[in-house]
CSV table of C-alpha atoms and ligand atoms in Angstrom, one decimal:
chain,number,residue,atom,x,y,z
A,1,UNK,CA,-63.8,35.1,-57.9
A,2,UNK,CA,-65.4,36.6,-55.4
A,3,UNK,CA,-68.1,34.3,-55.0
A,4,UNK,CA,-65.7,31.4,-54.7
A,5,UNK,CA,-64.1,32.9,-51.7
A,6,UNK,CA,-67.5,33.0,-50.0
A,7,UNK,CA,-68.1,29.8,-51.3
A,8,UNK,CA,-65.1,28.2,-49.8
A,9,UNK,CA,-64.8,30.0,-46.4
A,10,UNK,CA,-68.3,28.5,-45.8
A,11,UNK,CA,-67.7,25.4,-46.7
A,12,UNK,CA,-64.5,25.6,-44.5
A,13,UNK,CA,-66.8,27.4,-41.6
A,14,UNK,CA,-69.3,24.0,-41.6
A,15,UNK,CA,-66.8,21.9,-41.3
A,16,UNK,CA,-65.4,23.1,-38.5
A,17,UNK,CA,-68.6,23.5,-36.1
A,18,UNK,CA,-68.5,21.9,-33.2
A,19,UNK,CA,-71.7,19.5,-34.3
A,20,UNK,CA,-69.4,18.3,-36.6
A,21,UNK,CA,-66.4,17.2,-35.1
A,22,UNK,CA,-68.1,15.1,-32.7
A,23,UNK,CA,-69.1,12.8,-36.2
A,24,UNK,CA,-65.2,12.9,-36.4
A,25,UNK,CA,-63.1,9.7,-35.3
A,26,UNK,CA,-61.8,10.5,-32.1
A,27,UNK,CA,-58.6,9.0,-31.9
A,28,UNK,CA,-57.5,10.1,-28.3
A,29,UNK,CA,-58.2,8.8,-25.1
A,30,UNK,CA,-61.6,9.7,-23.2
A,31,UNK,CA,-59.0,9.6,-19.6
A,32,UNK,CA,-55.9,9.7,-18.7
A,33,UNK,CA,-53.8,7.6,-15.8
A,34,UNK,CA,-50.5,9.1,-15.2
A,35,UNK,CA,-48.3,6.9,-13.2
A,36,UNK,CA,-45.0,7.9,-11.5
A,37,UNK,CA,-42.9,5.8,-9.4
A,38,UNK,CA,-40.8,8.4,-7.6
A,39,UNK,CA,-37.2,7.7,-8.3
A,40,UNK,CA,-37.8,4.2,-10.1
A,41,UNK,CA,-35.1,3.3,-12.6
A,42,UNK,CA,-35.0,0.5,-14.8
A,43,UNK,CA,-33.3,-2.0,-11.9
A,44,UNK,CA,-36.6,-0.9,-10.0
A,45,UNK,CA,-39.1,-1.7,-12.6
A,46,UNK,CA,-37.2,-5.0,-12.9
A,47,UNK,CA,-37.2,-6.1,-9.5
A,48,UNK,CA,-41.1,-6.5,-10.5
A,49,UNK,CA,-39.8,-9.8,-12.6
A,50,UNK,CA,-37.6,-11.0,-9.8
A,51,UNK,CA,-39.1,-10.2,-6.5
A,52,UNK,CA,-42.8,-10.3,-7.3
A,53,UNK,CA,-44.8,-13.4,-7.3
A,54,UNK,CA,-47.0,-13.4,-10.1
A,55,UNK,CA,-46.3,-12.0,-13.9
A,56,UNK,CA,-44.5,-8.4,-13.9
A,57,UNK,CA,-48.0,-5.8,-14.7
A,58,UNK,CA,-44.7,-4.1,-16.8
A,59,UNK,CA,-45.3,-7.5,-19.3
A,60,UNK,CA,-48.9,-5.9,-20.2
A,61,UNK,CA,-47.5,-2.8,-22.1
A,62,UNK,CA,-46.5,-2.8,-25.6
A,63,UNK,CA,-45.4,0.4,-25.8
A,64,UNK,CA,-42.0,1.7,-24.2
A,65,UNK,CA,-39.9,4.5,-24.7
A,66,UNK,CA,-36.8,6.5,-22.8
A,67,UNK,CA,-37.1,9.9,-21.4
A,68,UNK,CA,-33.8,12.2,-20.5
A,69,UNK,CA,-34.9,14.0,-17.2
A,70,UNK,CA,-31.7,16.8,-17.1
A,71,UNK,CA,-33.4,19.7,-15.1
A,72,UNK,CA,-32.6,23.7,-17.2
A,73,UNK,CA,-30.2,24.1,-14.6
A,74,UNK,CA,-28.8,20.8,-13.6
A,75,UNK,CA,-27.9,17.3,-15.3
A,76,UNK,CA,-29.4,15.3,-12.9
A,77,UNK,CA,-32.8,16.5,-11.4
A,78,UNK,CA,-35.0,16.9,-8.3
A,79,UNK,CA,-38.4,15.8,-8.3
A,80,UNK,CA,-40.1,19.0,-8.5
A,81,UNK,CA,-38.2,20.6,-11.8
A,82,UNK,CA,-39.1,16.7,-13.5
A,83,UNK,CA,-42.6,17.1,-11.8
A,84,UNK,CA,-43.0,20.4,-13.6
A,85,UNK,CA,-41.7,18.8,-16.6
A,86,UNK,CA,-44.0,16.3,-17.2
A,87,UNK,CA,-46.8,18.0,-15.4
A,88,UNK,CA,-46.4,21.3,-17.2
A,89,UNK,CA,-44.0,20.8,-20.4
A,90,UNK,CA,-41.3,23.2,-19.4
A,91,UNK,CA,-38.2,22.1,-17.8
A,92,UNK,CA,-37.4,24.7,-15.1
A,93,UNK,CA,-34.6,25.2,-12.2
A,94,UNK,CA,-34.0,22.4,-9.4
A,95,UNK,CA,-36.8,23.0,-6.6
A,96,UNK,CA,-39.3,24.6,-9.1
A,97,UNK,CA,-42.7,23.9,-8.9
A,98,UNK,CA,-44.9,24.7,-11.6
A,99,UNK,CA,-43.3,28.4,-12.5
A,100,UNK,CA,-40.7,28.3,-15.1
A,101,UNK,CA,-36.7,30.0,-14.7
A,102,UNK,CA,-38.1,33.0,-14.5
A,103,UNK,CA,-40.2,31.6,-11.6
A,104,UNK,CA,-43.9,32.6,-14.0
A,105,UNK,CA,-46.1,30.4,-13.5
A,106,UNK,CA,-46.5,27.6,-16.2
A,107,UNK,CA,-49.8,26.2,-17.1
A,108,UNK,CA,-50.2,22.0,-15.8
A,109,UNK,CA,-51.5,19.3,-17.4
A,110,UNK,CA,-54.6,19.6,-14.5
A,111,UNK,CA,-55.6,23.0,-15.7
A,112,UNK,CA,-55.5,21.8,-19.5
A,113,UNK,CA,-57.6,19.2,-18.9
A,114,UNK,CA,-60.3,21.0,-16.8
A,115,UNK,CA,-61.1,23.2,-19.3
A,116,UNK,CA,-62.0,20.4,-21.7
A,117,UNK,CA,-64.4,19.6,-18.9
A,118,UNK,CA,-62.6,16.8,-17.2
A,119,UNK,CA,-62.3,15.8,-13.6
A,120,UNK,CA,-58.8,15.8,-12.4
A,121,UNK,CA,-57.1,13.6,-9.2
A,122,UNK,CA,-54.4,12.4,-7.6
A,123,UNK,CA,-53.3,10.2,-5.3
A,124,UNK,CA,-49.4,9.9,-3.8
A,125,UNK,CA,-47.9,7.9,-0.4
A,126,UNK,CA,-46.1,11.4,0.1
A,127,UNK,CA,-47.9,14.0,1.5
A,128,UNK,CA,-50.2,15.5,-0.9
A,129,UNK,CA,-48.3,18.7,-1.0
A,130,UNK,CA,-45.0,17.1,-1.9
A,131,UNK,CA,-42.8,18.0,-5.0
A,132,UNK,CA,-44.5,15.4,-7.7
A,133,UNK,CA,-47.8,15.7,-7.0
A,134,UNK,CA,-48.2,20.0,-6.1
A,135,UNK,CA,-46.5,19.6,-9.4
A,136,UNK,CA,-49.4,18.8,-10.9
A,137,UNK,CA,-51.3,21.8,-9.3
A,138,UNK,CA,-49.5,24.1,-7.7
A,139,UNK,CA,-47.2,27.0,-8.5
A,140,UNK,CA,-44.4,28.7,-6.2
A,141,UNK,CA,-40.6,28.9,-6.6
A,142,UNK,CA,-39.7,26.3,-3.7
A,143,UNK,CA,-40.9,22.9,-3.2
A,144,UNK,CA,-40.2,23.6,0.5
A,145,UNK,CA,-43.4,26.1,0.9
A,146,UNK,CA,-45.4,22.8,2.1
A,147,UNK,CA,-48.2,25.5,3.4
A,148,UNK,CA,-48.7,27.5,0.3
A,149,UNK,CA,-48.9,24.4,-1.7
A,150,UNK,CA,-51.7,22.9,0.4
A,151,UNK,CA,-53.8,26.1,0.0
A,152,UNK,CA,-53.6,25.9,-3.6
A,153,UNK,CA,-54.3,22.5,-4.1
A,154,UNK,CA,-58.1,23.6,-2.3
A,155,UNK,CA,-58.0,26.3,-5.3
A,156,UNK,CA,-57.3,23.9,-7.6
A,157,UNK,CA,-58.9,22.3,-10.4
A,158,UNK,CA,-58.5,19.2,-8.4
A,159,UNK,CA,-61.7,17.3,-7.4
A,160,UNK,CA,-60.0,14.1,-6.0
A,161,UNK,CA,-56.6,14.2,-3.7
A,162,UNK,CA,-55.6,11.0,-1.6
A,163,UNK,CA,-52.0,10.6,0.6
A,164,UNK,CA,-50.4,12.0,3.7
A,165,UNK,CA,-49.6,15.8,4.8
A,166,UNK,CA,-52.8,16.3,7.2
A,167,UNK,CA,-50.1,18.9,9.3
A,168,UNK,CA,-49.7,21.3,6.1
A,169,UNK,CA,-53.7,21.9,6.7
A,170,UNK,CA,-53.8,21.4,10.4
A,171,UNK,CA,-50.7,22.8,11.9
A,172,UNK,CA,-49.4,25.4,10.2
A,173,UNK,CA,-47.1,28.5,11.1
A,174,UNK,CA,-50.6,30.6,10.3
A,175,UNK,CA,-52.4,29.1,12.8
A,176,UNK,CA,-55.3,28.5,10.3
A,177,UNK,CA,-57.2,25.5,10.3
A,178,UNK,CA,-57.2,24.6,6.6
A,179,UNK,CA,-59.9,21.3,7.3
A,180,UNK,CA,-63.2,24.2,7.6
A,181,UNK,CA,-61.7,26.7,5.0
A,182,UNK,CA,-61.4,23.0,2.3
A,183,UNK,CA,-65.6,22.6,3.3
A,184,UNK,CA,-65.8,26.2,2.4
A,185,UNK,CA,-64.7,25.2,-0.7
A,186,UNK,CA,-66.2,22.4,-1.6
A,187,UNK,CA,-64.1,19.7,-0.4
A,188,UNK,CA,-65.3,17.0,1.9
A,189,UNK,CA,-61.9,15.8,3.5
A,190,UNK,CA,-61.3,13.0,5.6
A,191,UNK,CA,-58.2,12.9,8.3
A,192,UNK,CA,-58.7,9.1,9.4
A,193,UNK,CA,-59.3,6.4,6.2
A,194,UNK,CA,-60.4,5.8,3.0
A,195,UNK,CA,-64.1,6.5,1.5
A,196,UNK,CA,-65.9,3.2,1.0
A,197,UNK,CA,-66.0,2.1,-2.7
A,198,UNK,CA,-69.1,2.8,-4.2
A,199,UNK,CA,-69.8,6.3,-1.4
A,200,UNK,CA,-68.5,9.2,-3.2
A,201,UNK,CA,-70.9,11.7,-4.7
A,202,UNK,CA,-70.4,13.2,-8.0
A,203,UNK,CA,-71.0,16.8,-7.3
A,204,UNK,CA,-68.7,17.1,-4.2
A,205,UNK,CA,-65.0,17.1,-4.0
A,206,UNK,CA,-62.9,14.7,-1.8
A,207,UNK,CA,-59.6,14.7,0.0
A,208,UNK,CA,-58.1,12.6,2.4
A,209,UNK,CA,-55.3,13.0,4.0
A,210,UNK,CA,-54.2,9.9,6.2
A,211,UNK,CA,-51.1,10.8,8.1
A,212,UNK,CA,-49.3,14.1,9.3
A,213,UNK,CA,-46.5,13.7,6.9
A,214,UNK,CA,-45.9,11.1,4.4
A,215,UNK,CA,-47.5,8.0,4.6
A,216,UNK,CA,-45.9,5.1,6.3
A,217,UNK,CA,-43.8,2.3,4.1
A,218,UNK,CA,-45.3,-0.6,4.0
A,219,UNK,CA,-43.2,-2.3,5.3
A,220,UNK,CA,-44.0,-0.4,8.7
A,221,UNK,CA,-47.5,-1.5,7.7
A,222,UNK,CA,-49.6,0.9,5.1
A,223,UNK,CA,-51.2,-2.0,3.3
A,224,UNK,CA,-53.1,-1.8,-0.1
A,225,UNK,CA,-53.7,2.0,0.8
A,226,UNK,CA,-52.0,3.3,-2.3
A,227,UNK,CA,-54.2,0.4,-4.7
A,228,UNK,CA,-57.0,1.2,-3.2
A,229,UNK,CA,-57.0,4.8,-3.2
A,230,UNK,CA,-56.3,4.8,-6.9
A,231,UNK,CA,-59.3,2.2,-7.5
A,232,UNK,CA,-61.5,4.8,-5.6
A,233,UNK,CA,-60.2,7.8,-7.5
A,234,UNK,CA,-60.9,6.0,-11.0
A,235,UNK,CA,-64.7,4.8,-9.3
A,236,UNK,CA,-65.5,8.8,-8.1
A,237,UNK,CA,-63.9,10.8,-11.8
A,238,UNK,CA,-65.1,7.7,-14.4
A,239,UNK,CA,-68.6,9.5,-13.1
A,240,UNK,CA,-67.8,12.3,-15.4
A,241,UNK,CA,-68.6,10.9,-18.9
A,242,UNK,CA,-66.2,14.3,-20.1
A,243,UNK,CA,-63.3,12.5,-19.0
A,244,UNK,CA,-60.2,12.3,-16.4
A,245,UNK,CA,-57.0,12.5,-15.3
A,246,UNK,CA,-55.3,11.1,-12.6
A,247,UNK,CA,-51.5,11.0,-11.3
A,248,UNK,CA,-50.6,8.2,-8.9
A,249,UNK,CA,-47.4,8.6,-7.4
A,250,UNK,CA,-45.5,5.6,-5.6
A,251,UNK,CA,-43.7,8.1,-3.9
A,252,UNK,CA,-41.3,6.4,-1.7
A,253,UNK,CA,-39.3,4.7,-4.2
A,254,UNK,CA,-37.3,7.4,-3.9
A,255,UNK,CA,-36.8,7.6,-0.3
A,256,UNK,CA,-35.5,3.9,-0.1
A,257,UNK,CA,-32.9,4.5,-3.1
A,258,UNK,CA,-31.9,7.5,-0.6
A,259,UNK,CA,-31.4,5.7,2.5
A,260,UNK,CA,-30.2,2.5,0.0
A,261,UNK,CA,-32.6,0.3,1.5
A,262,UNK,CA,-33.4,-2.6,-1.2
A,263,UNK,CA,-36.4,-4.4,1.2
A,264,UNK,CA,-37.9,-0.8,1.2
A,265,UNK,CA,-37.4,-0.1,-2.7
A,266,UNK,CA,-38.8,-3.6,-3.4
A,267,UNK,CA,-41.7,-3.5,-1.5
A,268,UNK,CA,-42.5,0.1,-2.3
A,269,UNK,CA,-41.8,-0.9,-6.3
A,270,UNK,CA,-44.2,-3.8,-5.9
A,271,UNK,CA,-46.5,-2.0,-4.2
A,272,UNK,CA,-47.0,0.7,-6.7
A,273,UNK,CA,-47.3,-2.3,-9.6
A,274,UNK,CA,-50.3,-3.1,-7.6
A,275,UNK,CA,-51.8,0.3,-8.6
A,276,UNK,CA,-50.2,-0.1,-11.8
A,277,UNK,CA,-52.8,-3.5,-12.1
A,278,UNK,CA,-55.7,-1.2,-10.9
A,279,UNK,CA,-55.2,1.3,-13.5
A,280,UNK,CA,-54.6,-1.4,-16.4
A,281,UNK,CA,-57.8,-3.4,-15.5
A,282,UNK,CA,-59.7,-0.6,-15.9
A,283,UNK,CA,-58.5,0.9,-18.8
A,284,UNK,CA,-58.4,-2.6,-20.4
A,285,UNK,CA,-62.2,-2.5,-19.6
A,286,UNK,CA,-63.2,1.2,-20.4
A,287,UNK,CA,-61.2,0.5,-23.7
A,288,UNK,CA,-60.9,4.2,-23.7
A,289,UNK,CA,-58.4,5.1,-21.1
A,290,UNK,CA,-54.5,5.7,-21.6
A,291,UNK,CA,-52.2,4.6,-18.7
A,292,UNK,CA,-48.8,6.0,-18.7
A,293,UNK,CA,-46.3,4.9,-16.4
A,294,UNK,CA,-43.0,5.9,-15.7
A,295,UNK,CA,-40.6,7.8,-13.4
A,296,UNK,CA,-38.9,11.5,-12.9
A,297,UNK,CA,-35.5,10.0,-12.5
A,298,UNK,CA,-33.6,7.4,-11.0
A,299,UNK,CA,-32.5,7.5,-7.1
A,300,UNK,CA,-30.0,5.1,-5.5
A,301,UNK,CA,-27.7,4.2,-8.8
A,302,UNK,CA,-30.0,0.8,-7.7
A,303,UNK,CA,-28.8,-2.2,-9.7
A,304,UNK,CA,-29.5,-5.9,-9.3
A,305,UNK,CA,-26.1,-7.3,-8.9
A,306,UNK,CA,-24.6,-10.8,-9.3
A,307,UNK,CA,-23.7,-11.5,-5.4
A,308,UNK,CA,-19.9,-10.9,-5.3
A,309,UNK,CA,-17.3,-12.8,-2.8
A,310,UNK,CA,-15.6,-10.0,-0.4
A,311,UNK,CA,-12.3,-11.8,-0.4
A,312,UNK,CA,-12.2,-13.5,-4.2
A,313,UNK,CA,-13.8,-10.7,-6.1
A,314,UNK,CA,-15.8,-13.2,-8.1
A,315,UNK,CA,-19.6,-13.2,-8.6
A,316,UNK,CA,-22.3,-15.6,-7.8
A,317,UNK,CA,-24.4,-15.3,-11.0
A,318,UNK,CA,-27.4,-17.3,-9.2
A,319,UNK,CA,-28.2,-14.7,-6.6
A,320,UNK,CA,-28.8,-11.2,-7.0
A,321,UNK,CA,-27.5,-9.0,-4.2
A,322,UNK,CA,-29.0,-5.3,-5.0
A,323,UNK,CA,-26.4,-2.6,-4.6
A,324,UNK,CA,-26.8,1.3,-4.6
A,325,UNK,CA,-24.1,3.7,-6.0
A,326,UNK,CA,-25.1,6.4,-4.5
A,327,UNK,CA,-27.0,8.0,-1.7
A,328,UNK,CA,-28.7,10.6,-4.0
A,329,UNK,CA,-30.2,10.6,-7.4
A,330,UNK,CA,-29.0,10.3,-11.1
A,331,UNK,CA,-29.3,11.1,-14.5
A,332,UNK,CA,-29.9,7.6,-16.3
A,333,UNK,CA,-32.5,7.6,-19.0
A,334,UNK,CA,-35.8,6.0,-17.6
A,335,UNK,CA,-38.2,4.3,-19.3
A,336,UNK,CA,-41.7,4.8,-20.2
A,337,UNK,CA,-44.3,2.5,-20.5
A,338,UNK,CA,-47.5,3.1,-22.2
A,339,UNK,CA,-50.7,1.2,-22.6
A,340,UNK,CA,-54.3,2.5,-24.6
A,341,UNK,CA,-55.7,4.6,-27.3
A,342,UNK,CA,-52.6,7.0,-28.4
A,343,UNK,CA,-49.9,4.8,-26.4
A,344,UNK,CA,-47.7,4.4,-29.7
A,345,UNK,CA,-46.9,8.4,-29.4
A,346,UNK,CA,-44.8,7.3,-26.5
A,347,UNK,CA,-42.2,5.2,-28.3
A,348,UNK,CA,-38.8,6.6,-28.6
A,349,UNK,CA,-36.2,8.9,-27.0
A,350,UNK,CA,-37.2,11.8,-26.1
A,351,UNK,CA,-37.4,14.7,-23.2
A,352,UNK,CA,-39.3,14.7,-20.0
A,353,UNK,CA,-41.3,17.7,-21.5
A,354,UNK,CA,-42.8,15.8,-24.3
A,355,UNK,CA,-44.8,13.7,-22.0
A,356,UNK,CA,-46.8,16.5,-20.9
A,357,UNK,CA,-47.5,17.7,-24.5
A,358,UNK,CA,-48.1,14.5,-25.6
A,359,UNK,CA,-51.2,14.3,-23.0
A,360,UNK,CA,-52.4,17.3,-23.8
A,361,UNK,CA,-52.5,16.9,-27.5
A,362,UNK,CA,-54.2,13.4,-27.6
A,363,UNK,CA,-56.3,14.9,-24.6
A,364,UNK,CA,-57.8,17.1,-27.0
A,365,UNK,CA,-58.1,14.2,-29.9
B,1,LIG,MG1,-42.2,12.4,-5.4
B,2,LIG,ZN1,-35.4,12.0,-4.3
């Protein structure tokens, strides 16, 4: 009896050494491309289809599901308690960032990841210290404490950050000058463009930081910065053959559904599909790379319209006429889309929470 004991807790001990898992089919995804457009509902993703002029990048997934984004305190969130949702897997109080109710601080998806040896970035047309992406790093009970949250993205575990918010480093109520303290700390940071592709060193960490505050639209002329920041973040972290993650935010989704602009949604929406196609092309040629797209809520009650006649009432079913319902945001389901080795776990209806566990359990597949 005894000797069968021995006989099977050895058998179970070699078949659990680390030598031998590696023989095991892995079934997860070697990286991980997180994709959030800010605010952007199903009317945005769809404006893809009508306003775009080639084939929706939406078309290319074959797996969808719906997420409910309700915050622990409120039926229709902010950004930072769904930021900490899906970046974290706890849904907290409106204006949380990465702490729970009782404002302790919940491990993200960014500090999983690192300790299975990945490299970790993101890159946002906010500034870097706004709600979605310090949710994905940082942890204090405000999303207003812009100055805090740029200190601890520098003690971070991440190696790659691209957006606006140079003032949160470089004019601060501290008086410290945040741009020598990130050199101390391994960060070479850049105030005034883009690293060339093909220029970034393995063993250093980047940040830039292209504007005081958020970047500008682009319709006030930011071009292909947020496409090609995220084609330079996957070209520095695909150096680590461990893996990645990065988040990309089209951040200002959002702001147009709050000032109910549809030109600036649109061109925001269509601008972020463009880093959508960056991400897809290169995890349709790593074969090994999950991209998930989708939002933390909707903003704007956005909705392509039939155009309606002021005086008859009636509609004009051949032109759309976009139309907001509101100035704020609201609690629609929103849909996710998801593309790559363990995409199928994404199907369904389901909370904003699950995403994050759903990373980090095919992370560690
Ligand atoms: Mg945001
Ligand atoms: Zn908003």
């Amino acid at each position: 009896m005894r000797y069968t004991a021995i006989l099977l807790l050895s058998v179970i001990l070699i078949s659990c050494t680390p030598s031998n898992r590696g023989n095991m089919a892995s079934e997860g995804p070697a990286n991980i491309i997180f994709l959030i457009g800010d605010g952007m509902g199903l009317s945005a993703v769809s404006t893809t289809i009508y306003y775009g002029d080639q084939v929706s990048e939406f078309s290319r997934f074959k797996e969808m599901g719906l997420i409910i984004t309700s915050s622990a305190t409120h039926k229709v969130t902010d950004s930072a308690a769904s930021g900490t949702a899906m970046a974290a897997g706890k849904k907290t109080y409106n204006g949380a960032l990465g702490v729970d109710t009782l404002k302790a601080p919940v491990e993200d998806i960014t500090e999983v990841v690192s300790k299975l040896g990945w490299s970790t970035g993101i890159v946002v047309t906010s500034a870097v210290t706004h709600a979605t992406p310090a949710a994905f790093y940082a942890h204090v009970e405000q999303r207003s404490m812009e100055e805090d949250i740029a200190l601890q993205l520098l003690d971070s575990n991440i190696d790659f950050f691209a957006g606006g918010g140079t003032r949160f480093f470089t004019r601060r109520s501290d008086q410290v000058n945040l741009l020598p303290v990130a050199r101390e700390k391994g960060f070479i940071m850049d105030t005034t463009s883009l690293a060339a592709p093909g220029s970034l060193d393995p063993d250093q960490k980047y940040g830039f930081t292209l504007s005081q505050g958020g970047m500008p639209p682009v319709l006030q002329g930011r071009g292909d910065f947020l496409p090609e920041a995220t084609s330079l973040a996957i070209e520095f972290l695909s150096q680590n053959n461990k893996g990645f993650f990065l988040m990309v935010e089209g951040s200002q989704i959002d702001w147009a559904g709050h000032a109910n602009r549809a030109d600036y949604l649109i061109s925001e929406t269509l601008d972020f599909e463009k880093a959508i196609q960056v991400a897809l092309d290169f995890a349709e040629k790593d074969g090994n790379t999950l991209v998930v797209v989708t939002a933390d809520h909707e903003t704007g009650g956005f909705t392509l319209s039939a155009k309606q006649d002021t005086l008859t009432g009636h509609g004009d079913y051949k032109v759309i006429e976009p139309s907001f319902a509101t100035h704020n945001h609201s609690a629609t389901m929103i849909p996710v889309f998801a593309y790559g080795p363990g995409a199928g776990q994404f199907k369904g209806i389901y909370q904003n929470t699950e995403i994050f566990h759903k990373m980090v359990a095919l992370s560690k597949e």
